[in-house]
């Protein structure tokens, strides 16, 4: 991943808002843990900004997940479908 | 900047919080350009250098406010910014380059065409073009930054 504004690079899909809320972490807390401004987290969540690989890995580390569980070039399948196929 | 992550609740927001909204950023950017155009018209209509003074004062105030509205990212070095701020800052300067080239070209053509006209207008034109070009990166970032988010869950 190379960092870019919306429209400047490939569209990156993210589950970050859901994963962050699941872990009861605010944008501000996540921003402080990965060393960025809280607006950066907000822009990433809304698809307005694509994070660098370094920031993506830092976010993945804080959330305790592999980076591909948070960001994807393809739209994520709905969660219920994930749950069904994993049974 | 990176450390400036504090946001007051929506109900208790100060003017410094409200200035960052996309609407207010765009209003400031539009006022900045409108003020310089008004100064240009004033120097055309009134043959006195003093007429530019209030516009100049307003220009400085609008420059400060517009810069504050984008958290000063066009004036900061990369060390003080995070990667998103650096990306928007760099894109602002890149976009400003070509617009600046256009403004400089049009300004130059006008200056040469009006070389026999009154000096006050020529000075107004020069200051107006200079004000636009120097403020362009800040204006572009103020206009293009997405709406900000609150720190709610």
XYZ file of C-alpha atoms in Angstrom:
240
model
C 0.000 0.000 0.000
C 1.289 3.446 -0.823
C -0.404 6.340 0.938
C -2.679 8.496 -1.205
C -5.721 10.726 -1.241
C -9.061 9.389 -2.424
C -8.979 9.148 -6.208
C -5.172 9.229 -6.408
C -4.709 5.458 -6.164
C -6.575 2.163 -6.073
C -9.715 1.997 -3.943
C -8.957 0.284 -0.665
C -11.814 -1.291 1.255
C -11.598 -1.434 5.023
C -13.304 -2.979 7.999
C -11.526 -0.621 10.357
C -14.621 1.172 11.763
C -16.297 -2.089 12.739
C -13.145 -3.694 14.121
C -12.277 -0.581 16.109
C -15.728 -0.337 17.657
C -15.720 -4.068 18.451
C -12.576 -3.489 20.493
C -14.041 -0.386 22.131
C -11.199 1.805 20.883
C -11.959 5.416 19.974
C -10.465 7.069 16.914
C -8.381 9.254 19.181
C -7.022 6.270 21.118
C -6.152 4.408 17.931
C -4.567 7.546 16.459
C -2.386 7.993 19.533
C -1.327 4.342 19.495
C -0.223 4.446 15.864
C 1.166 8.004 16.005
C -1.144 9.881 13.638
C -3.810 12.577 13.845
C -7.293 11.352 14.681
C -8.567 12.807 11.388
C -6.223 10.414 9.589
C -8.042 7.482 11.189
C -11.382 9.067 10.240
C -10.304 9.587 6.626
C -9.056 5.979 6.404
C -12.363 4.697 7.774
C -14.325 6.714 5.224
C -12.076 5.737 2.313
C -10.883 9.338 1.904
C -7.276 8.326 2.452
C -5.300 5.149 1.778
C -2.704 4.492 4.493
C 0.876 3.510 3.811
C 1.904 -0.100 4.394
C 3.686 1.015 7.569
C 0.547 2.632 8.999
C -1.591 -0.291 7.878
C 0.702 -2.696 9.713
C 0.689 -0.517 12.827
C -3.113 -0.466 12.834
C -3.178 -4.234 12.312
C -0.792 -4.664 15.247
C -2.972 -2.549 17.559
C -6.092 -4.465 16.538
C -4.305 -7.804 16.801
C -5.221 -8.887 13.296
C -3.413 -9.529 10.016
C -3.475 -6.488 7.766
C -5.534 -8.305 5.116
C -8.326 -8.758 7.663
C -8.607 -4.956 7.882
C -7.804 -3.731 4.364
C -8.578 -5.246 0.987
C -8.500 -4.316 -2.679
C -11.783 -6.190 -3.077
C -14.983 -5.433 -1.172
C -15.308 -7.529 1.971
C -17.986 -10.189 1.974
C -20.846 -9.481 4.365
C -20.094 -10.730 7.849
C -22.990 -13.153 7.952
C -21.650 -14.871 4.820
C -18.218 -15.107 6.466
C -19.752 -16.648 9.535
C -21.726 -19.174 7.511
C -18.767 -20.315 5.418
C -16.513 -20.683 8.442
C -18.857 -23.205 10.120
C -0.207 18.305 13.918
C 0.416 14.768 15.066
C 0.054 15.592 18.724
C -3.022 17.775 18.222
C -5.626 15.096 18.610
C -7.914 16.857 21.075
C -11.443 17.577 19.980
C -14.031 19.181 22.237
C -17.540 17.695 22.280
C -19.844 19.115 19.601
C -21.799 21.152 22.158
C -18.722 22.756 23.711
C -16.731 23.504 20.596
C -14.627 26.619 20.479
C -14.125 28.752 17.361
C -10.808 26.999 16.860
C -12.637 23.685 16.593
C -15.365 25.068 14.338
C -12.867 26.672 11.956
C -11.772 23.182 10.822
C -15.138 22.212 9.341
C -15.134 21.797 5.577
C -17.821 24.461 5.207
C -15.863 27.063 7.155
C -12.609 26.170 5.415
C -14.241 26.695 2.045
C -15.857 29.963 3.147
C -12.438 31.266 4.237
C -10.833 30.191 0.957
C -13.584 31.904 -1.051
C -13.294 35.073 1.065
C -9.525 35.061 0.540
C -9.888 35.078 -3.239
C -12.839 37.517 -3.182
C -10.857 39.955 -1.028
C -7.962 40.005 -3.500
C -10.331 40.483 -6.445
C -12.038 43.323 -4.544
C -8.643 44.901 -3.900
C -7.863 44.686 -7.590
C -11.143 46.394 -8.485
C -10.590 49.053 -5.826
C -7.138 49.928 -7.177
C -8.666 50.127 -10.639
C -11.459 52.461 -9.542
C -9.574 54.608 -7.015
C -6.224 56.116 -7.932
C -4.664 55.872 -4.494
C -2.366 53.354 -2.861
C -4.231 53.806 0.423
C -7.290 52.060 -0.961
C -5.369 48.763 -0.876
C -4.547 49.049 2.815
C -7.792 47.636 4.329
C -7.793 44.847 1.769
C -4.189 44.102 2.662
C -5.039 43.899 6.362
C -7.983 41.618 5.594
C -5.712 39.519 3.367
C -3.297 38.916 6.258
C -6.176 38.030 8.602
C -7.724 35.627 6.076
C -4.340 34.032 5.390
C -3.867 33.386 9.122
C -7.410 32.028 9.557
C -7.240 29.812 6.456
C -3.897 28.435 7.601
C -5.361 27.730 11.052
C -8.348 26.026 9.436
C -6.059 23.389 7.913
C -4.004 23.100 11.112
C -1.090 24.823 9.383
C -0.125 21.762 7.371
C 1.130 23.795 4.393
C 3.583 25.654 6.641
C 4.892 22.706 8.632
C 7.856 20.503 7.890
C 7.298 16.798 7.392
C 8.606 15.969 10.875
C 5.618 17.701 12.487
C 3.022 16.068 10.234
C 1.649 12.578 9.862
C 1.544 10.787 6.512
C -2.018 11.847 5.656
C -1.201 15.497 6.325
C 1.978 15.209 4.242
C 0.000 13.620 1.381
C -2.600 16.418 1.352
C 0.100 19.097 1.729
C 2.148 17.706 -1.168
C -0.944 17.369 -3.360
C -1.847 20.991 -2.532
C 1.559 22.228 -3.638
C 1.475 20.062 -6.763
C -1.968 21.356 -7.802
C -0.963 24.921 -6.900
C 1.997 24.794 -9.250
C -0.063 24.603 -12.434
C -2.720 27.033 -11.241
C 0.089 29.377 -10.191
C 1.662 29.114 -13.637
C -1.713 30.066 -15.161
C -2.233 32.996 -12.781
C 1.324 34.236 -13.408
C 0.790 34.012 -17.169
C -2.528 35.870 -17.130
C -1.115 38.422 -14.690
C 1.930 38.951 -16.879
C -0.186 39.408 -20.006
C -2.434 41.898 -18.209
C 0.553 43.774 -16.803
C 2.121 44.171 -20.243
C -1.226 45.110 -21.812
C -1.791 47.741 -19.126
C 1.748 49.068 -19.119
C 0.501 52.525 -20.060
C -2.311 52.561 -17.505
C -2.163 53.916 -13.968
C 0.521 52.558 -11.675
C -1.855 51.994 -8.752
C -3.786 49.380 -10.706
C -0.571 47.722 -11.836
C 0.596 47.473 -8.246
C -2.836 46.119 -7.257
C -2.622 43.530 -10.013
C 0.845 42.486 -8.931
C -0.119 42.189 -5.250
C -3.360 40.387 -6.143
C -1.567 37.824 -8.316
C 1.168 37.427 -5.721
C -1.426 36.939 -2.967
C -3.233 34.278 -4.978
C -0.056 32.403 -5.899
C 1.423 32.445 -2.387
C -1.861 31.371 -0.832
C -2.737 28.722 -3.416
C -1.420 25.618 -1.602
C -3.276 26.637 1.555
C -6.446 27.479 -0.402
C -6.347 24.172 -2.285
C -5.840 22.136 0.882
C -8.591 24.115 2.652
C -10.956 23.369 -0.232
C -10.063 19.713 -0.840
C -9.598 18.320 2.679
C -12.525 15.992 3.399
C -14.987 16.821 6.179
C -13.500 16.109 9.596
C -14.688 13.398 11.950
C -15.529 13.627 15.630
C -13.952 11.365 18.181
C -17.131 9.449 18.854
C -17.212 5.682 18.605
